[in-house]
mmCIF file of C-alpha atoms in Angstrom:
data_model
loop_
_atom_site.group_PDB
_atom_site.id
_atom_site.type_symbol
_atom_site.label_atom_id
_atom_site.label_comp_id
_atom_site.label_asym_id
_atom_site.label_seq_id
_atom_site.Cartn_x
_atom_site.Cartn_y
_atom_site.Cartn_z
ATOM 1 C CA MET A 386 0.000 0.000 0.000
ATOM 2 C CA ASN A 387 2.813 2.406 0.872
ATOM 3 C CA SER A 388 4.614 1.628 -2.389
ATOM 4 C CA ILE A 389 1.477 2.431 -4.392
ATOM 5 C CA TRP A 390 1.103 5.810 -2.680
ATOM 6 C CA THR A 391 4.809 6.552 -3.142
ATOM 7 C CA THR A 392 4.643 5.690 -6.842
ATOM 8 C CA SER A 393 1.478 7.755 -7.287
ATOM 9 C CA THR A 394 3.081 10.750 -5.580
ATOM 10 C CA ILE A 395 6.185 10.519 -7.758
ATOM 11 C CA VAL A 396 4.140 10.227 -10.971
ATOM 12 C CA PHE A 397 1.862 13.096 -9.963
ATOM 13 C CA THR A 398 4.813 15.340 -9.049
ATOM 14 C CA ALA A 399 6.618 14.511 -12.286
ATOM 15 C CA THR A 400 3.489 15.240 -14.351
ATOM 16 C CA ILE A 401 2.972 18.594 -12.617
ATOM 17 C CA ALA A 402 6.645 19.484 -13.135
ATOM 18 C CA ILE A 403 6.508 18.617 -16.860
ATOM 19 C CA VAL A 404 3.275 20.564 -17.404
ATOM 20 C CA ALA A 405 4.636 23.581 -15.466
ATOM 21 C CA THR A 406 7.871 23.539 -17.492
ATOM 22 C CA LEU A 407 5.991 23.409 -20.780
ATOM 23 C CA PHE A 408 3.566 26.083 -19.552
ATOM 24 C CA VAL A 409 6.409 28.476 -18.736
ATOM 25 C CA ALA A 410 8.148 27.718 -22.026
ATOM 26 C CA PHE A 411 4.925 28.286 -23.961
ATOM 27 C CA PHE A 412 4.341 31.797 -22.542
ATOM 28 C CA PRO A 413 6.854 34.216 -24.083
ATOM 29 C CA THR A 414 5.645 37.192 -22.013
ATOM 30 C CA MET A 415 6.071 35.311 -18.761
ATOM 31 C CA GLY A 416 9.537 34.245 -19.887
ATOM 32 C CA LYS A 417 10.533 37.831 -20.619
ATOM 33 C CA THR A 418 9.291 38.959 -17.215
ATOM 34 C CA GLY A 419 11.185 36.171 -15.493
ATOM 35 C CA GLU A 420 14.350 37.030 -17.427
ATOM 36 C CA ARG A 421 14.107 40.669 -16.331
ATOM 37 C CA LEU A 422 13.687 39.695 -12.685
ATOM 38 C CA GLU A 423 16.545 37.235 -12.855
ATOM 39 C CA LYS A 424 18.819 39.808 -14.481
ATOM 40 C CA ILE A 425 18.066 42.205 -11.641
ATOM 41 C CA LEU A 426 18.710 39.602 -8.962
ATOM 42 C CA ARG A 427 21.610 37.776 -10.593
ATOM 43 C CA PRO A 428 22.931 38.692 -14.046
ATOM 44 C CA PHE A 429 23.727 35.738 -16.303
ATOM 45 C CA THR A 430 26.977 35.199 -18.080
ATOM 46 C CA LYS A 431 27.102 34.678 -21.833
ATOM 47 C CA GLU A 432 27.727 30.949 -21.379
ATOM 48 C CA GLU A 433 24.647 30.569 -19.181
ATOM 49 C CA VAL A 434 22.506 32.480 -21.668
ATOM 50 C CA ARG A 435 23.737 30.294 -24.527
ATOM 51 C CA PHE A 436 23.127 27.147 -22.488
ATOM 52 C CA ARG A 437 19.562 28.212 -21.701
ATOM 53 C CA ARG A 438 18.901 29.009 -25.346
ATOM 54 C CA ARG A 439 20.244 25.628 -26.417
ATOM 55 C CA GLN A 440 18.052 23.881 -23.860
ATOM 56 C CA GLN A 441 15.020 25.865 -24.966
ATOM 57 C CA ASP A 442 15.693 25.106 -28.632
ATOM 58 C CA ARG A 443 16.137 21.429 -27.797
ATOM 59 C CA LEU A 444 12.847 21.395 -25.902
ATOM 60 C CA GLU A 445 11.067 23.118 -28.791
ATOM 61 C CA ARG A 446 12.480 20.621 -31.307
ATOM 62 C CA THR A 447 11.403 17.726 -29.092
ATOM 63 C CA MET A 448 7.903 19.120 -28.729
ATOM 64 C CA MET A 449 7.659 19.726 -32.471
ATOM 65 C CA GLY A 450 8.762 16.173 -33.164
ATOM 66 C CA LEU A 451 6.090 14.839 -30.832
ATOM 67 C CA GLY A 452 3.470 17.094 -32.395
ATOM 68 C CA LYS A 453 4.238 15.836 -35.887
ATOM 69 C CA LEU A 454 3.514 12.265 -34.771
ATOM 70 C CA LEU A 455 -0.178 13.196 -34.493
ATOM 71 C CA PRO A 456 -1.686 13.508 -37.994
ATOM 72 C CA ALA A 457 -3.701 16.602 -38.834
ATOM 73 C CA THR A 458 -5.935 17.455 -41.787
ATOM 74 C CA SER A 459 -5.589 20.730 -43.667
ATOM 75 C CA LYS A 460 -8.939 21.932 -42.323
ATOM 76 C CA GLU A 461 -7.928 21.199 -38.746
ATOM 77 C CA MET A 462 -4.570 22.900 -39.269
ATOM 78 C CA THR A 463 -6.282 26.018 -40.631
ATOM 79 C CA HIS A 464 -8.716 26.124 -37.722
ATOM 80 C CA THR A 465 -6.033 25.581 -35.070
ATOM 81 C CA GLN A 466 -3.661 28.078 -36.673
ATOM 82 C CA ARG A 467 -6.429 30.679 -36.741
ATOM 83 C CA LEU A 468 -7.054 30.113 -33.044
ATOM 84 C CA MET A 469 -3.321 30.283 -32.323
ATOM 85 C CA VAL A 470 -3.039 33.613 -34.149
ATOM 86 C CA ARG A 471 -6.042 35.001 -32.294
ATOM 87 C CA ALA A 472 -4.471 33.857 -29.026
ATOM 88 C CA GLY A 473 -1.246 35.707 -29.907
ATOM 89 C CA TYR A 474 0.965 32.782 -31.069
ATOM 90 C CA ARG A 475 1.953 33.360 -34.691
ATOM 91 C CA SER A 476 4.956 31.094 -35.212
ATOM 92 C CA GLN A 477 4.630 27.812 -37.071
ATOM 93 C CA GLU A 478 6.318 26.003 -34.172
ATOM 94 C CA SER A 479 3.490 26.913 -31.799
ATOM 95 C CA PHE A 480 1.042 24.804 -33.830
ATOM 96 C CA TRP A 481 3.187 21.657 -33.484
ATOM 97 C CA ILE A 482 3.796 22.350 -29.798
ATOM 98 C CA MET A 483 0.033 22.501 -29.301
ATOM 99 C CA ARG A 484 -0.262 19.179 -31.131
ATOM 100 C CA SER A 485 2.371 17.672 -28.826
ATOM 101 C CA PHE A 486 0.277 18.653 -25.800
ATOM 102 C CA LYS A 487 -2.532 16.558 -27.257
ATOM 103 C CA LEU A 488 -0.208 13.566 -27.024
ATOM 104 C CA LEU A 489 1.469 14.273 -23.695
ATOM 105 C CA LEU A 490 -1.600 15.152 -21.622
ATOM 106 C CA PRO A 491 -3.613 11.988 -22.466
ATOM 107 C CA ALA A 492 -0.541 9.846 -21.786
ATOM 108 C CA GLY A 493 0.101 11.640 -18.493
ATOM 109 C CA LEU A 494 -3.503 11.285 -17.358
ATOM 110 C CA VAL A 495 -3.602 7.597 -18.272
ATOM 111 C CA ILE A 496 -0.376 6.993 -16.318
ATOM 112 C CA LEU A 497 -1.801 8.906 -13.358
ATOM 113 C CA VAL A 498 -5.054 6.922 -13.462
ATOM 114 C CA TRP A 499 -3.131 3.653 -13.742
ATOM 115 C CA PHE A 500 -0.764 4.219 -10.829
ATOM 116 C CA THR A 501 -3.433 5.674 -8.534
ATOM 117 C CA GLY A 502 -5.661 2.665 -9.123
ATOM 118 C CA ALA A 503 -8.657 4.746 -10.184
ATOM 119 C CA TYR A 504 -9.087 2.541 -13.265
ATOM 120 C CA THR A 505 -10.297 -0.339 -11.085
ATOM 121 C CA VAL A 506 -13.739 1.278 -10.767
ATOM 122 C CA ASN A 507 -14.430 0.923 -14.479
ATOM 123 C CA PRO A 508 -11.292 0.442 -16.614
ATOM 124 C CA PHE A 509 -12.766 1.241 -20.034
ATOM 125 C CA PHE A 510 -14.726 4.288 -18.866
ATOM 126 C CA VAL A 511 -12.004 5.809 -16.661
ATOM 127 C CA ILE A 512 -9.173 5.310 -19.162
ATOM 128 C CA GLY A 513 -11.403 6.501 -22.018
ATOM 129 C CA MET A 514 -12.361 9.625 -20.077
ATOM 130 C CA ALA A 515 -8.692 10.281 -19.251
ATOM 131 C CA LEU A 516 -7.783 10.059 -22.938
ATOM 132 C CA LEU A 517 -10.695 12.266 -23.982
ATOM 133 C CA VAL A 518 -10.034 14.927 -21.331
ATOM 134 C CA GLY A 519 -6.310 14.983 -22.087
ATOM 135 C CA PHE A 520 -6.997 15.363 -25.812
ATOM 136 C CA LEU A 521 -9.623 18.103 -25.468
ATOM 137 C CA LEU A 522 -8.000 20.075 -22.649
ATOM 138 C CA PRO A 523 -5.464 21.899 -24.900
ATOM 139 C CA GLU A 524 -8.302 22.917 -27.238
ATOM 140 C CA PHE A 525 -10.338 24.292 -24.343
ATOM 141 C CA TRP A 526 -7.305 26.120 -23.010
ATOM 142 C CA LEU A 527 -6.616 27.652 -26.436
ATOM 143 C CA THR A 528 -10.234 28.787 -26.765
ATOM 144 C CA TRP A 529 -10.031 30.353 -23.314
ATOM 145 C CA ARG A 530 -6.836 32.188 -24.276
ATOM 146 C CA VAL A 531 -8.525 33.523 -27.417
ATOM 147 C CA ARG A 532 -11.467 34.848 -25.408
ATOM 148 C CA VAL A 533 -9.181 36.492 -22.850
ATOM 149 C CA ARG A 534 -7.150 38.222 -25.564
ATOM 150 C CA GLN A 535 -10.268 39.319 -27.443
ATOM 151 C CA ARG A 536 -11.668 40.783 -24.226
ATOM 152 C CA ARG A 537 -8.464 42.729 -23.629
ATOM 153 C CA ILE A 538 -8.451 44.025 -27.201
ATOM 154 C CA LEU A 539 -12.084 45.051 -26.881
ATOM 155 C CA LEU A 540 -11.353 46.967 -23.672
ATOM 156 C CA GLY A 541 -8.596 48.955 -25.362
ATOM 157 C CA LEU A 542 -10.536 49.685 -28.546
ATOM 158 C CA ALA A 543 -12.372 52.730 -27.152
ATOM 159 C CA ASP A 544 -9.133 54.402 -26.031
ATOM 160 C CA ALA A 545 -7.496 53.612 -29.366
ATOM 161 C CA LEU A 546 -10.437 55.148 -31.244
ATOM 162 C CA ASP A 547 -10.263 58.342 -29.189
ATOM 163 C CA LEU A 548 -6.542 58.662 -29.895
ATOM 164 C CA LEU A 549 -7.164 57.880 -33.562
ATOM 165 C CA VAL A 550 -9.754 60.666 -33.795
ATOM 166 C CA ILE A 551 -7.335 63.126 -32.167
ATOM 167 C CA CYS A 552 -4.513 62.157 -34.543
ATOM 168 C CA VAL A 553 -6.709 62.430 -37.645
ATOM 169 C CA GLU A 554 -8.144 65.784 -36.572
ATOM 170 C CA ALA A 555 -4.583 66.999 -35.917
ATOM 171 C CA GLY A 556 -3.779 66.475 -39.608
ATOM 172 C CA LEU A 557 -2.118 63.057 -39.702
ATOM 173 C CA GLY A 558 -3.023 60.470 -42.292
ATOM 174 C CA LEU A 559 -4.581 57.153 -41.405
ATOM 175 C CA ASP A 560 -1.304 55.229 -41.676
ATOM 176 C CA GLN A 561 0.599 57.685 -39.490
ATOM 177 C CA SER A 562 -2.322 57.809 -37.050
ATOM 178 C CA LEU A 563 -2.334 54.019 -36.663
ATOM 179 C CA THR A 564 1.411 54.046 -36.043
ATOM 180 C CA ARG A 565 1.096 56.785 -33.444
ATOM 181 C CA VAL A 566 -1.809 55.075 -31.669
ATOM 182 C CA ALA A 567 0.077 51.762 -31.590
ATOM 183 C CA GLN A 568 3.011 53.508 -29.910
ATOM 184 C CA GLU A 569 0.852 55.335 -27.361
ATOM 185 C CA ILE A 570 -1.191 52.321 -26.188
ATOM 186 C CA HIS A 571 1.732 49.889 -26.116
ATOM 187 C CA ILE A 572 1.895 49.785 -22.308
ATOM 188 C CA ALA A 573 -1.823 49.952 -21.477
ATOM 189 C CA HIS A 574 -3.094 47.646 -24.247
ATOM 190 C CA PRO A 575 -0.197 45.592 -25.684
ATOM 191 C CA GLY A 576 -2.417 43.182 -27.621
ATOM 192 C CA LEU A 577 -4.181 45.881 -29.625
ATOM 193 C CA SER A 578 -0.916 47.762 -30.080
ATOM 194 C CA GLU A 579 0.700 44.640 -31.537
ATOM 195 C CA GLU A 580 -2.164 44.166 -33.993
ATOM 196 C CA LEU A 581 -1.984 47.786 -35.165
ATOM 197 C CA GLN A 582 1.771 47.499 -35.624
ATOM 198 C CA LEU A 583 1.217 44.421 -37.784
ATOM 199 C CA VAL A 584 -1.203 46.424 -39.925
ATOM 200 C CA ASN A 585 1.461 49.083 -40.445
ATOM 201 C CA LEU A 586 4.108 46.477 -41.280
ATOM 202 C CA GLU A 587 1.840 44.787 -43.814
ATOM 203 C CA MET A 588 1.149 48.105 -45.526
ATOM 204 C CA ARG A 589 4.891 48.843 -45.628
ATOM 205 C CA VAL A 590 5.719 45.553 -47.352
ATOM 206 C CA GLY A 591 3.232 46.250 -50.135
ATOM 207 C CA LYS A 592 -0.231 45.206 -49.002
ATOM 208 C CA SER A 593 -3.065 47.569 -49.742
ATOM 209 C CA ARG A 594 -4.779 49.329 -46.863
ATOM 210 C CA SER A 595 -8.012 47.399 -47.339
ATOM 211 C CA GLU A 596 -6.214 44.029 -47.305
ATOM 212 C CA ALA A 597 -4.248 44.956 -44.177
ATOM 213 C CA LEU A 598 -7.423 46.065 -42.392
ATOM 214 C CA ARG A 599 -9.258 42.898 -43.406
ATOM 215 C CA GLY A 600 -6.332 40.903 -42.047
ATOM 216 C CA LEU A 601 -6.688 42.763 -38.746
ATOM 217 C CA ALA A 602 -10.351 41.734 -38.536
ATOM 218 C CA VAL A 603 -9.530 38.089 -39.319
ATOM 219 C CA ARG A 604 -6.629 37.907 -36.845
ATOM 220 C CA THR A 605 -8.552 39.324 -33.905
ATOM 221 C CA GLY A 606 -12.043 37.916 -34.537
ATOM 222 C CA VAL A 607 -13.604 40.794 -32.561
ATOM 223 C CA GLU A 608 -16.926 41.995 -33.957
ATOM 224 C CA ASP A 609 -16.290 45.650 -33.069
ATOM 225 C CA ILE A 610 -12.961 45.610 -34.911
ATOM 226 C CA LYS A 611 -14.683 44.043 -37.910
ATOM 227 C CA GLY A 612 -17.122 46.967 -37.906
ATOM 228 C CA LEU A 613 -14.266 49.448 -37.533
ATOM 229 C CA THR A 614 -12.277 47.959 -40.408
ATOM 230 C CA ALA A 615 -15.377 47.898 -42.646
ATOM 231 C CA MET A 616 -16.000 51.585 -41.851
ATOM 232 C CA LEU A 617 -12.373 52.516 -42.596
ATOM 233 C CA ILE A 618 -12.411 50.612 -45.891
ATOM 234 C CA GLN A 619 -15.642 52.299 -46.981
ATOM 235 C CA THR A 620 -14.356 55.713 -45.939
ATOM 236 C CA ASP A 621 -11.161 55.165 -47.904
ATOM 237 C CA ARG A 622 -13.089 53.940 -50.943
ATOM 238 C CA PHE A 623 -15.695 56.742 -51.090
ATOM 239 C CA GLY A 624 -13.449 59.553 -49.830
ATOM 240 C CA THR A 625 -15.696 60.730 -46.981
ATOM 241 C CA ASN A 626 -14.535 62.677 -43.924
ATOM 242 C CA LEU A 627 -12.447 60.240 -41.883
ATOM 243 C CA ALA A 628 -12.479 62.221 -38.628
ATOM 244 C CA GLN A 629 -16.261 62.555 -38.618
ATOM 245 C CA ALA A 630 -16.730 58.865 -39.435
ATOM 246 C CA LEU A 631 -14.364 57.864 -36.629
ATOM 247 C CA ARG A 632 -16.147 60.115 -34.156
ATOM 248 C CA VAL A 633 -19.559 58.660 -35.051
ATOM 249 C CA HIS A 634 -18.193 55.124 -34.830
ATOM 250 C CA SER A 635 -16.605 55.879 -31.455
ATOM 251 C CA GLU A 636 -19.918 57.128 -30.094
ATOM 252 C CA ASN A 637 -21.691 54.018 -31.394
ATOM 253 C CA LEU A 638 -19.035 51.837 -29.789
ATOM 254 C CA ARG A 639 -19.528 53.524 -26.434
ATOM 255 C CA VAL A 640 -23.297 53.028 -26.715
ATOM 256 C CA LYS A 641 -22.702 49.306 -27.363
ATOM 257 C CA ARG A 642 -20.404 49.055 -24.357
ATOM 258 C CA ARG A 643 -23.017 50.730 -22.171
ATOM 259 C CA GLN A 644 -25.675 48.343 -23.436
ATOM 260 C CA ARG A 645 -23.416 45.349 -22.744
ATOM 261 C CA ALA A 646 -22.823 46.600 -19.203
ATOM 262 C CA GLU A 647 -26.583 47.008 -18.665
ATOM 263 C CA GLU A 648 -27.163 43.505 -20.025
ATOM 264 C CA ILE A 649 -24.576 42.031 -17.653
ATOM 265 C CA ALA A 650 -26.127 43.938 -14.743
ATOM 266 C CA ALA A 651 -29.585 42.640 -15.671
ATOM 267 C CA ARG A 652 -28.303 39.043 -15.760
ATOM 268 C CA ALA A 653 -26.677 39.392 -12.355
ATOM 269 C CA THR A 654 -29.974 39.023 -10.473
ATOM 270 C CA VAL A 655 -30.776 35.773 -12.288
ATOM 271 C CA LYS A 656 -27.273 34.392 -11.633
ATOM 272 C CA MET A 657 -27.654 35.137 -7.918
ATOM 273 C CA VAL A 658 -30.696 32.850 -7.562
ATOM 274 C CA PRO A 659 -28.868 29.449 -7.418
ATOM 275 C CA PRO A 660 -26.372 30.536 -4.714
ATOM 276 C CA LEU A 661 -29.186 32.081 -2.692
ATOM 277 C CA VAL A 662 -31.434 29.021 -2.939
ATOM 278 C CA PHE A 663 -28.818 26.294 -2.422
ATOM 279 C CA PHE A 664 -26.312 27.943 -0.067
ATOM 280 C CA ILE A 665 -27.638 31.026 1.726
ATOM 281 C CA PHE A 666 -31.326 30.194 2.357
ATOM 282 C CA PRO A 667 -30.635 26.751 3.948
ATOM 283 C CA ALA A 668 -28.186 28.329 6.384
ATOM 284 C CA LEU A 669 -30.726 31.051 7.249
ATOM 285 C CA PHE A 670 -33.462 28.467 7.741
ATOM 286 C CA VAL A 671 -31.240 26.480 10.100
ATOM 287 C CA VAL A 672 -30.416 29.573 12.153
ATOM 288 C CA LEU A 673 -33.952 30.994 12.214
ATOM 289 C CA LEU A 674 -36.082 27.843 12.379
ATOM 290 C CA GLY A 675 -33.645 25.542 14.210
ATOM 291 C CA PRO A 676 -34.542 26.674 17.754
ATOM 292 C CA ALA A 677 -38.266 26.607 16.979
ATOM 293 C CA VAL A 678 -37.995 23.065 15.579
ATOM 294 C CA LEU A 679 -36.089 21.889 18.673
ATOM 295 C CA ILE A 680 -38.689 23.396 20.998
ATOM 296 C CA LEU A 681 -41.494 21.819 18.956
ATOM 297 C CA ILE A 682 -39.821 18.396 19.111
ATOM 298 C CA ARG A 683 -39.380 18.662 22.891
ATOM 299 C CA GLN A 684 -43.029 19.559 23.305
ATOM 300 C CA VAL A 685 -44.467 17.000 20.889
ATOM 301 C CA PHE A 686 -42.474 13.871 21.860
ATOM 302 C CA PRO A 687 -43.595 13.884 25.529
ATOM 303 C CA ILE A 688 -47.193 14.172 24.416
ATOM 304 C CA LEU A 689 -46.783 11.294 21.949
ATOM 305 C CA GLY A 690 -45.076 9.218 24.651
ATOM 306 C CA ARG A 691 -48.146 9.420 26.822
#
């Protein structure tokens, strides 16, 4: 019995360590923050930096090799790559690393289920559920990352529009205004700033403004940005007043945000019903009616005993 628990603890600890290592390696922003802190506390030598880069490259090659073992159709690759871009991961290696997680997590969960003995309840069901959860968990995580990034971009869109209106009214063109806005919101809204910088880079390498703006809408997947890009393309095509169109669109965007906030506030009362009914009301009933029930029982049982 002790050996089983020891083995289970070792397997669980090793699985957590592997997942944490891959998680840290998969987040470039967290890695940059950690590197800054480590440089402040203890600066690295050139040999240590080269060693860490070699280890990171080796880990990435290993993960890519594992990811390529799992076959993928062209449709699935397009869908996953679109989600990866919307989550902020644009390199080709990130797609194969995500595929490798779909191999490692099911194997890790099956090993954990096997050594803990949980499969003895129902081997086919438990092992099948472990495989299914391990295979679908990376997809759920990627979808969650996309939603988080889209929410952050949506929060910074109103500020970016205000700055864009100011730049256009000051006499700058649309390209220069986008560049200036991307520089100004880099600290407060890095995701939106990165997308606007990509638009500027695409226009510099030869893409037309309409194609670059359509690419922005596809990369982000945010409905408000799709409306903004459609308005900018139409304004550029018909030659209307850009500053006035941006101001009207900014006002409409603020009205939509206010309506979304009112909708969330209206749903809050409905969401509060289950916690009130299942958690708060029973405790209140016990506190308020408990003494009365005890007194009633003391009074009734002697009468029934007679």
